[in-house]
XYZ file of C-alpha atoms in Angstrom:
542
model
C 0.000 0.000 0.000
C 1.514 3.235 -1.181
C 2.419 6.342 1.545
C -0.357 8.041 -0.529
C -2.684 5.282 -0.192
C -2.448 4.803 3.269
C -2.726 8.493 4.618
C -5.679 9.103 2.558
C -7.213 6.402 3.247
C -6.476 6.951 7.481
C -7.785 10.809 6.953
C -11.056 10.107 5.447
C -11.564 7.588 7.959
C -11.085 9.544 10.919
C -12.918 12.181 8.738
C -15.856 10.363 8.197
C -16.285 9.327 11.729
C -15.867 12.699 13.194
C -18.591 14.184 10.571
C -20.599 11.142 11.789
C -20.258 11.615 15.198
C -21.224 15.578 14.985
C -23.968 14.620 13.148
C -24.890 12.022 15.537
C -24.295 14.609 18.819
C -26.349 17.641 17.373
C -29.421 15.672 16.470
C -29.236 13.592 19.813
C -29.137 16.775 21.355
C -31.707 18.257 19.949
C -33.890 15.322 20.184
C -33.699 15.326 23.340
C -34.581 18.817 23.804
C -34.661 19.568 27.388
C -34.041 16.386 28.637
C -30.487 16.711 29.111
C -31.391 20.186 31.213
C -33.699 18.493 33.504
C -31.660 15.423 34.089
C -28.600 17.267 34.937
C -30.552 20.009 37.257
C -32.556 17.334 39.070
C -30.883 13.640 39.457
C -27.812 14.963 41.104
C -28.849 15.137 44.891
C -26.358 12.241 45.838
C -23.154 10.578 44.202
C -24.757 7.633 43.104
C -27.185 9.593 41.123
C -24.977 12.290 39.211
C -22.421 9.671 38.340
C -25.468 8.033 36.631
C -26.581 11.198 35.085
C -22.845 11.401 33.553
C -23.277 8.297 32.464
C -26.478 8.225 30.971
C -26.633 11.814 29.685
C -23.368 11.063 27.543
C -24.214 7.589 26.616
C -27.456 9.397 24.803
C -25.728 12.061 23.410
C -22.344 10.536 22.537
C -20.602 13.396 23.524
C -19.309 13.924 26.870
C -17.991 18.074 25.574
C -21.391 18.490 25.311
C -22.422 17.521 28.673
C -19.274 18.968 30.196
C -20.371 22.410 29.212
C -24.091 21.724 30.060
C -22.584 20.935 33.683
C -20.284 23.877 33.846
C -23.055 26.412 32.387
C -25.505 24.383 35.840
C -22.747 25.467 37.877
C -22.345 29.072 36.574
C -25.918 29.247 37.201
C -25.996 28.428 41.100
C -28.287 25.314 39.863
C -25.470 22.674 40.876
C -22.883 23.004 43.430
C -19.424 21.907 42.726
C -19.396 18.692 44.579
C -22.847 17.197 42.305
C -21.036 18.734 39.458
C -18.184 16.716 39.978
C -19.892 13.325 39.648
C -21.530 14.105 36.458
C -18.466 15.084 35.185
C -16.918 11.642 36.336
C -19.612 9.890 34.805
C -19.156 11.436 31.526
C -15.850 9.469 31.344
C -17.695 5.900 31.731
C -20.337 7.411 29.307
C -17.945 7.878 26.647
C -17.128 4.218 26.890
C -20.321 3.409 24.722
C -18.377 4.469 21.336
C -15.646 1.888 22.431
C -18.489 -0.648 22.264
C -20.466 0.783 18.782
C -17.522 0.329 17.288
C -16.423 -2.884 18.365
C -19.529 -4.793 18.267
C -21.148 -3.085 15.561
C -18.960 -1.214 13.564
C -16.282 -4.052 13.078
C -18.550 -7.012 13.358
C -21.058 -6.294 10.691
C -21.352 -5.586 7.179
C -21.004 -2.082 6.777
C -22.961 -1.643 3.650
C -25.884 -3.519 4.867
C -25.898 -1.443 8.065
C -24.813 2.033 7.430
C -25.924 2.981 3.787
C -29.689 2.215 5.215
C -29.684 4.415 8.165
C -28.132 7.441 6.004
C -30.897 6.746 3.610
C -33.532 6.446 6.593
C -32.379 9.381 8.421
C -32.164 12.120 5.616
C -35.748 11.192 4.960
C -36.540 12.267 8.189
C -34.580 14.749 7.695
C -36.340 16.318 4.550
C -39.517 15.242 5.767
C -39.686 16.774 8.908
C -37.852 19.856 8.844
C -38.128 21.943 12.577
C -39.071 18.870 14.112
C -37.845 16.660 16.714
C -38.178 13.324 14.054
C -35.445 16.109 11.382
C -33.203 16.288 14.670
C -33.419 12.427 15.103
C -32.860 11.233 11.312
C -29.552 13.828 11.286
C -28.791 11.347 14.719
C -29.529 8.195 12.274
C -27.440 9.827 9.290
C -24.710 10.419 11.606
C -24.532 7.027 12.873
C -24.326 5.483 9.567
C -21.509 8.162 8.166
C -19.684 7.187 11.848
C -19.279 3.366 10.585
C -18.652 4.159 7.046
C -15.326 6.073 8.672
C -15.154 2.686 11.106
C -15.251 0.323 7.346
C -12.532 2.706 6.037
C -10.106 2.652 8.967
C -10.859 -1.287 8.851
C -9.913 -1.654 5.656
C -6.332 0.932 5.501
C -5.147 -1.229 8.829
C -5.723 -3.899 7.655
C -3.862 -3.760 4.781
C -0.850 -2.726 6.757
C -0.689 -5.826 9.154
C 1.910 -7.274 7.237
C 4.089 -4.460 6.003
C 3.886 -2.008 8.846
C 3.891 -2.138 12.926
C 2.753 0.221 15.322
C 5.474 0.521 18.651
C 4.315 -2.538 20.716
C 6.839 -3.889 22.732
C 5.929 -3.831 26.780
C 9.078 -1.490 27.925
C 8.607 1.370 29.415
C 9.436 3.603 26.466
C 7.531 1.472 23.913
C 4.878 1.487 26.654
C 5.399 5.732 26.913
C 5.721 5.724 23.124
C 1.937 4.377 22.852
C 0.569 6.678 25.876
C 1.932 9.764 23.487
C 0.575 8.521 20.344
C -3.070 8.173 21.577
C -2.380 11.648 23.385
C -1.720 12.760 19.895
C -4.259 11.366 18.311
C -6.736 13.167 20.824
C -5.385 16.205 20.696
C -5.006 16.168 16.873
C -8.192 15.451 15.727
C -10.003 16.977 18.865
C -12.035 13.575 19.877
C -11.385 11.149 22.101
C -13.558 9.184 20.570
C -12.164 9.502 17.528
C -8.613 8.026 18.730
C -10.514 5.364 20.374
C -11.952 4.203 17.013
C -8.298 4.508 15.799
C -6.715 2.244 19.027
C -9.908 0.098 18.336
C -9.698 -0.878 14.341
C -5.662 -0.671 14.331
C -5.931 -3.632 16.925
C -8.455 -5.643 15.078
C -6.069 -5.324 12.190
C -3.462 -6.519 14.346
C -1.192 -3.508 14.096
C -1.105 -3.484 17.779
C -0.822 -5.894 20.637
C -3.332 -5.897 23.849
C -0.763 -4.121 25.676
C 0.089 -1.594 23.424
C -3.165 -0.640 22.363
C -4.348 -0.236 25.648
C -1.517 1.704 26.477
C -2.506 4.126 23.878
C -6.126 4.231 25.044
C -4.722 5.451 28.137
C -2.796 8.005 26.638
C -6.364 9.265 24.823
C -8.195 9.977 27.947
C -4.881 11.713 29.068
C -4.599 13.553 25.824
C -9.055 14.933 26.507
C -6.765 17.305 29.842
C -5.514 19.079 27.017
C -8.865 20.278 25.538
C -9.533 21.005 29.600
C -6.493 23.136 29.942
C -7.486 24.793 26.728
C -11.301 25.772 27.933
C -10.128 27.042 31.030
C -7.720 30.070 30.027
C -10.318 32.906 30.784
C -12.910 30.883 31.652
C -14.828 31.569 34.980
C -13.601 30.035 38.344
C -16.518 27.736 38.270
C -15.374 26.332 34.866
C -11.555 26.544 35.964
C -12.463 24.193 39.218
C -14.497 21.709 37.070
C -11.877 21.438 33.901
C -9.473 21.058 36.811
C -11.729 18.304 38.253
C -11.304 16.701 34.734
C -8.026 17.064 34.641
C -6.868 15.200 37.703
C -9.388 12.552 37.197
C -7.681 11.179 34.122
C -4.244 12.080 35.141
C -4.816 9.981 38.124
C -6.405 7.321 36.110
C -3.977 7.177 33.599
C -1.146 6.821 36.326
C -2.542 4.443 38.253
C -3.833 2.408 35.109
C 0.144 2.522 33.458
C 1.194 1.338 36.773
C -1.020 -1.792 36.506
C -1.414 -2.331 33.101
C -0.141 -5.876 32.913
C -2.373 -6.866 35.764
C -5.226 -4.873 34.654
C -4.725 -6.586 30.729
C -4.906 -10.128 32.678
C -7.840 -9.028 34.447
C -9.321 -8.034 31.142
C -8.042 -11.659 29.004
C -9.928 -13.237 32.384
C -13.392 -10.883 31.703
C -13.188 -11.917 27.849
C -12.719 -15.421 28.381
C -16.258 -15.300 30.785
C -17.666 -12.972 28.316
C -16.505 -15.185 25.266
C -15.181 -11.948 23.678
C -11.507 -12.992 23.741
C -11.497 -13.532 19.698
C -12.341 -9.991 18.978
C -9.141 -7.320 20.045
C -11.939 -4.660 19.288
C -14.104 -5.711 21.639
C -11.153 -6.819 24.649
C -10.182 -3.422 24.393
C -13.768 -1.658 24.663
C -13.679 -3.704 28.128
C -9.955 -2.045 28.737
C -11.880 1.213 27.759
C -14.659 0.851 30.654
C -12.582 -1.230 33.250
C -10.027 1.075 32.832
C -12.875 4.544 33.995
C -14.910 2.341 36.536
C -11.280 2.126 37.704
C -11.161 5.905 38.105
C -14.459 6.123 39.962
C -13.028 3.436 42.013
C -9.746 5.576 42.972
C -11.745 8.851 43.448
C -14.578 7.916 45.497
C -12.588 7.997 48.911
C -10.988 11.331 48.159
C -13.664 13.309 46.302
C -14.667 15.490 49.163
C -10.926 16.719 49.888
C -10.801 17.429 46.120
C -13.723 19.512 46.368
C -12.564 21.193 48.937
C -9.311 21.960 47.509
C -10.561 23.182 43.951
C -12.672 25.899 45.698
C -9.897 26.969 47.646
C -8.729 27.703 44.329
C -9.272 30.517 41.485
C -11.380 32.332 43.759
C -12.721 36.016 42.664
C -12.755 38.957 44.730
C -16.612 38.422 45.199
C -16.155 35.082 46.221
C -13.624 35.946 48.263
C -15.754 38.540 50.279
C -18.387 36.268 50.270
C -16.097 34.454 52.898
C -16.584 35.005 56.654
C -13.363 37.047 58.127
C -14.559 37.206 61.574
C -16.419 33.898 62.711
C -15.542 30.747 62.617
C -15.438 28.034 65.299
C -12.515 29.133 67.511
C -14.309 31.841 68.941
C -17.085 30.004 70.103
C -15.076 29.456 73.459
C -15.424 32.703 74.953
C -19.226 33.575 74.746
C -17.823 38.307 74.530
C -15.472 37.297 71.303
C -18.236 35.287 69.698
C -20.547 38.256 69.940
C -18.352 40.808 69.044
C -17.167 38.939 65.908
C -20.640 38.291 64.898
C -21.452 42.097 65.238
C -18.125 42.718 63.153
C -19.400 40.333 60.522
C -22.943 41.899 60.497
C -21.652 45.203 59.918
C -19.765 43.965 57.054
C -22.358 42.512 55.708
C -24.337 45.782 55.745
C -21.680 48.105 53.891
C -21.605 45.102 51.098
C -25.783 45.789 51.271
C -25.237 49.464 50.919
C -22.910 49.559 47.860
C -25.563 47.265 46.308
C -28.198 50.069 46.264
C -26.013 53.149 45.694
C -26.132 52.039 41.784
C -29.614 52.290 40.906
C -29.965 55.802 43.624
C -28.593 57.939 40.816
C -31.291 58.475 38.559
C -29.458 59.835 35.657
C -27.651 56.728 35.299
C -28.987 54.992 32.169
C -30.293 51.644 32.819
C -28.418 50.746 35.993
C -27.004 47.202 36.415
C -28.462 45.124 38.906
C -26.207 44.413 42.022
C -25.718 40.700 41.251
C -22.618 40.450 42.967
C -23.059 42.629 45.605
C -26.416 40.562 46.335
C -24.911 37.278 46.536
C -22.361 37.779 48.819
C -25.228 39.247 51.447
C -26.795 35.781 50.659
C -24.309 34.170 51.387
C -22.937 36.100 54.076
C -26.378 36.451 55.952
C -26.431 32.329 55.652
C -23.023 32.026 57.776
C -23.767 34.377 60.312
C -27.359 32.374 60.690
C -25.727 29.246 61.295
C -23.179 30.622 63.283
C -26.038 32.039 65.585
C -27.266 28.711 66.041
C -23.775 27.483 67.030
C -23.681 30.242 69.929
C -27.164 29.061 70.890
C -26.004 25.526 71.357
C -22.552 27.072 73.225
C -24.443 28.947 75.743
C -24.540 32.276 76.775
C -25.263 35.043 79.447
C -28.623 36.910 79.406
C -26.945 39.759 78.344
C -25.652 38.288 75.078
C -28.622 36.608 74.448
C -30.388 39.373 74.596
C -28.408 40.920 72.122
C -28.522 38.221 69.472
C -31.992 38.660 68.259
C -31.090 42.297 67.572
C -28.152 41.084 65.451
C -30.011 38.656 63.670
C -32.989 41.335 62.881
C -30.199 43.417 61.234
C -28.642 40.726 58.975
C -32.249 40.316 57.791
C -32.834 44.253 56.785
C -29.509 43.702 55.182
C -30.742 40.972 53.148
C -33.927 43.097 52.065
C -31.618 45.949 51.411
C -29.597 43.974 48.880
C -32.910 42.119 47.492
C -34.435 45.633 47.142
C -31.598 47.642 45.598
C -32.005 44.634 42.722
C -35.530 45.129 42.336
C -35.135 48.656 42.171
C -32.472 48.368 39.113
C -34.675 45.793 37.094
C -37.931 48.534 37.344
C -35.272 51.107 36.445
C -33.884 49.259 33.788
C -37.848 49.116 32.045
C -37.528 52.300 31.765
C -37.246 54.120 28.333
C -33.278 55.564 28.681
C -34.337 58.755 28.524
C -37.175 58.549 30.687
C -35.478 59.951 34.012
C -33.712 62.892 31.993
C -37.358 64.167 31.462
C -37.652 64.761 34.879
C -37.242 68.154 37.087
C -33.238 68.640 37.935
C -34.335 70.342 41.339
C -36.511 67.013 42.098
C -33.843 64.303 40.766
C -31.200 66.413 42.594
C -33.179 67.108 46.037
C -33.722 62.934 46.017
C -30.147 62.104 44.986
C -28.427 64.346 47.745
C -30.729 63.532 50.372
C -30.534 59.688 49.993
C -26.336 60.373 49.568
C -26.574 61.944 53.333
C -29.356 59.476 54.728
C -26.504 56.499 53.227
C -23.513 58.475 55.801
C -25.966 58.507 58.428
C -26.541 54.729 58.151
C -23.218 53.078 57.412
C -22.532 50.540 59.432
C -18.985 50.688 59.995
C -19.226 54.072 61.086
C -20.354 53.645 64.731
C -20.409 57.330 65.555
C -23.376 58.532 63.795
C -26.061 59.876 66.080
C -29.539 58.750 66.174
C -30.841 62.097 66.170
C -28.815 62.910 63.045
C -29.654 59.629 61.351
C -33.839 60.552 62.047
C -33.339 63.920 60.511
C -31.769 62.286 57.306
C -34.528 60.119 56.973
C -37.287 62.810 57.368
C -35.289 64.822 54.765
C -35.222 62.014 52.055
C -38.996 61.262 52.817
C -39.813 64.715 51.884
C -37.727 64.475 48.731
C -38.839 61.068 47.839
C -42.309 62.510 48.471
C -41.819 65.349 45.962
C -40.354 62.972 43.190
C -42.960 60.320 43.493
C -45.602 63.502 42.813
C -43.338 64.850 40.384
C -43.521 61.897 38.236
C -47.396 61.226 38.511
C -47.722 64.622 37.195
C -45.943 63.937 34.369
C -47.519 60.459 33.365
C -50.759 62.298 34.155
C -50.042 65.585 31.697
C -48.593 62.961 29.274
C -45.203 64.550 29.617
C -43.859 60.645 30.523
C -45.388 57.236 29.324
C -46.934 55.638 31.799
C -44.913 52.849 31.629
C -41.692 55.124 32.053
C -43.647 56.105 35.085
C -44.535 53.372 36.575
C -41.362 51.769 36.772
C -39.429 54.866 37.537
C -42.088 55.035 40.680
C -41.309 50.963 40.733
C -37.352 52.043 41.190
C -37.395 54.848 43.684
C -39.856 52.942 45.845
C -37.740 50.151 46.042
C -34.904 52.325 46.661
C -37.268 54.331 49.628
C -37.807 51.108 51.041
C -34.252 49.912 50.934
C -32.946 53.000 52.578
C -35.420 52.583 55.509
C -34.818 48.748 55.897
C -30.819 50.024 56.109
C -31.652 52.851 59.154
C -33.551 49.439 61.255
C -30.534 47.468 61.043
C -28.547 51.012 61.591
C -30.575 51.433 65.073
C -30.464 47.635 65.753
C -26.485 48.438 65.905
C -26.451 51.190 67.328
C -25.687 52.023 71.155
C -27.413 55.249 71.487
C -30.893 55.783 73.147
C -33.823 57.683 73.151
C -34.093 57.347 69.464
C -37.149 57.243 67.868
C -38.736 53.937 66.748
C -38.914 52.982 62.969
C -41.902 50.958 61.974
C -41.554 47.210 60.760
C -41.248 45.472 57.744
């Protein structure tokens, strides 16, 4: 067979199964339609539950990228913590193992022609017949598979050929043994599939250009080579994404160690499993088994030390939000002396209320177009107002003097007008945001400017790491900005009354600064619930 011969036939191959397998993956996935979402979002609750999600979820689609990023974009959302993400992620690497077994038991066992021509016939019917339709989105799948194992014949065929006349590396040194692990990395990282090198490792065997050893060595080096695509996605990606690609990565670095360290073993094991599953004529098919045995393997090795690796990955590329999302006064060790637990807890509150504050200060200037809402800014007070909850429970359980317990209510009152200032200052920057841009440019400058400076001073008066502030002054701000908000909340029903605004403009310009009032009054509670002074006059509830 000619140099020619054999690289053309070895690129259309590999061609042909990688068109076939993105046909295959889009119409899967769009078959599916929200499936995938739901599964992910809701059968994750345990470890035993998102590993079969992984599994399953990939196994359908027959592409783990594709539920990789699904995962990620759950965790980017808030809808999955890291540690469910993790076993989904995990189980994409078992899922992947299906292609191992197309291939070997269908791809190289049948006649092509009798098996793939049909479904490419078959599924572009569908196709043409049911355009915008979940039965188009399944015959691409169909089309896809039978393309896939027209690239499986092809591969067949060029290896074959070559059994005589050519030899992959297959001795059982170490370097032959290294030399393998870097040709399936290269193969991965080449032609951007896994998969892909799998069906490689897979028809190269059956054609006997490699041994049991050797091939297996260079499926190892194919899940090794999938890091790279990890290391890839993760340059500017968000520290969610960075922890879970770095999940990936040390799961099939680990693997792959521990699997080169007992691959003579594990290829006994494997000659014992083919001989029970009468498989052991077919090198395709032993090393499909390699394939799976090889990730159960990994599940095996991580189960024990998952939670530590959780732990450690969000220890890691952490953002300045995160970062002050973090408790910096309680934790545990303070517990033991009843006067530091209670004065780190008030530190912490009042921390949490300046984060609070900056959150509404946004959408308070009027002639801002289209403020942003305070996303950031709101979920570190979530978070935030969650540890100093639990931590109040863990001084409850400690014990305390009347005194202090006394004073813990009042603490916990003001982490929840924090909260409500943060949840406020958001709605008050999505009414804004309805707005027309213009809308609040329309408006009096004496009006927008009386409310602006008023609400700037009322803010001084109520910052909460500013323990000097008297009561008295802190009443007289908020009677001023009542007055002001008073005169801009008549201001702009006069105008969507004369027609001078649209009434939606109005409305959620009234929407906005209400929110805002409300916001501002929920931060002078927390403001008196922290403060020392007396005398001062009572605010009404929530």
């Amino acid at each position: 067979m000619s140099s020619f011969t054999l690289a053309g036939g070895i690129a259309g191959g590999v061609g042909l199964f990688l068109l076939g397998m993105w046909l295959m993956t889009d119409g899967l996935k769009l078959a599916a339609g929200p499936a995938l979402e739901r599964i992910l979002a809701n059968s994750t609750k345990t470890r035993l539950r998102g590993l079969a999600s992984g599994i399953m979820v990939t196994a359908l689609v027959q592409s783990s990228s594709a539920v990789t990023v699904a995962t990620i974009g759950f965790v980017n959302a808030g809808l999955l913590n890291l540690s469910q993400a993790l076993w989904v992620l995990f189980g994409t690497n078992v899922g992947t193992t299906m292609t191992g077994w197309l291939v070997a038991l269908v791809g190289l066992q049948f006649k092509i022609e009798a098996l793939a021509l049909p479904l490419i016939g078959i599924g572009m019917i569908l196709r043409l017949t049911g355009e915008h339709t979940r039965r188009s989105a399944f015959g691409m799948a169909l089309a896809g598979f039978g393309v896939m194992f027209l690239g499986i014949d092809l591969l067949r065929e060029t290896f074959s050929g070559l059994s005589t006349d050519f030899r992959m590396p297959e001795g059982n040194s170490a370097l032959d043994t290294l030399v393998q692990v870097l040709i399936g990395m290269a193969l991965t990282v080449l032609m951007q599939s896994s998969s892909a090198a799998l069906a490689v490792a897979l028809t190269a065997a059956q054609g006997g250009l490699l041994t049991a050893q050797g091939a297996a060595a260079v499926v190892i080096g194919a899940n090794i080579g999938t890091t790279v695509k990890a290391i890839i996605a993760a340059i500017g990606a968000t520290p969610p994404a960075k922890r879970a690609a770095c999940a990936h990565i040390l799961f099939n670095l680990l693997t792959g160690a521990v699997a080169l360290l007992m691959l003579p073993w594990l290829i006994a094991l494997i000659a014992l499993i083919g001989d029970w599953l009468d498989i052991e004529s077919s090198p395709a098919a032993q090393l499909a088994l390699f394939h799976t045995v090889f990730n159960v393997l990994g599940i095996i090795l991580i189960w024990p030390i998952a939670a530590r690796m959780t732990r450690f990955l969000e220890s890691r590329f952490r953002t300045a939000e995160e970062d002050e999302a973090l408790p910096r006064y309680i934790d545990r060790t303070v517990l033991a002396v009843p006067t530091l637990a209670l004065d780190a807890l008030e530190r912490e509150v009042r921390r949490m209320g300046s984060v609070a504050l900056r959150a509404i200060r946004g959408p308070l200037d009027f002639s801002r177009r289209n403020a942003a809402v305070p996303a950031a800014e709101l979920q570190v007070v979530i978070k935030l107002n969650r540890a100093i909850s639990e931590f109040i429970v863990e001084i409850n359980r400690a014990g305390m003097s009347g005194d202090s317990a006394e004073r813990l209510p009042e603490l916990l009152r003001a982490t929840r007008y924090y909260e409500v200032v943060g949840e406020l200052a958001a709605e008050a920057a999505t009414a804004s945001s309805e707005a027309s841009s213009n809308a609040a440019m329309s408006l009096s400058e004496t009006v927008i400017a009386a409310f602006q400076e008023t609400s700037t001073a009322l803010l001084a008066t109520v910052d909460p790491l500013d323990e000097k502030v008297a009561a008295a002054d802190r009443e007289a701000a908020l009677r001023t900005f009542e007055l002001a908000y008073q005169d801009l909340k008549a201001e702009l029903l006069r105008m969507g009354a004369t027609g001078a605004l649209r009434v939606g403009d109005m409305d959620a310009l009234l929407r906005s600064a209400s929110a805002l009032r409300r916001g501002l009054e929920q931060a002078a509670k927390a403001a008196q619930m922290l403060g020392t002074e007396s005398g001062a006059e009572d605010l009404k509830d929530v």
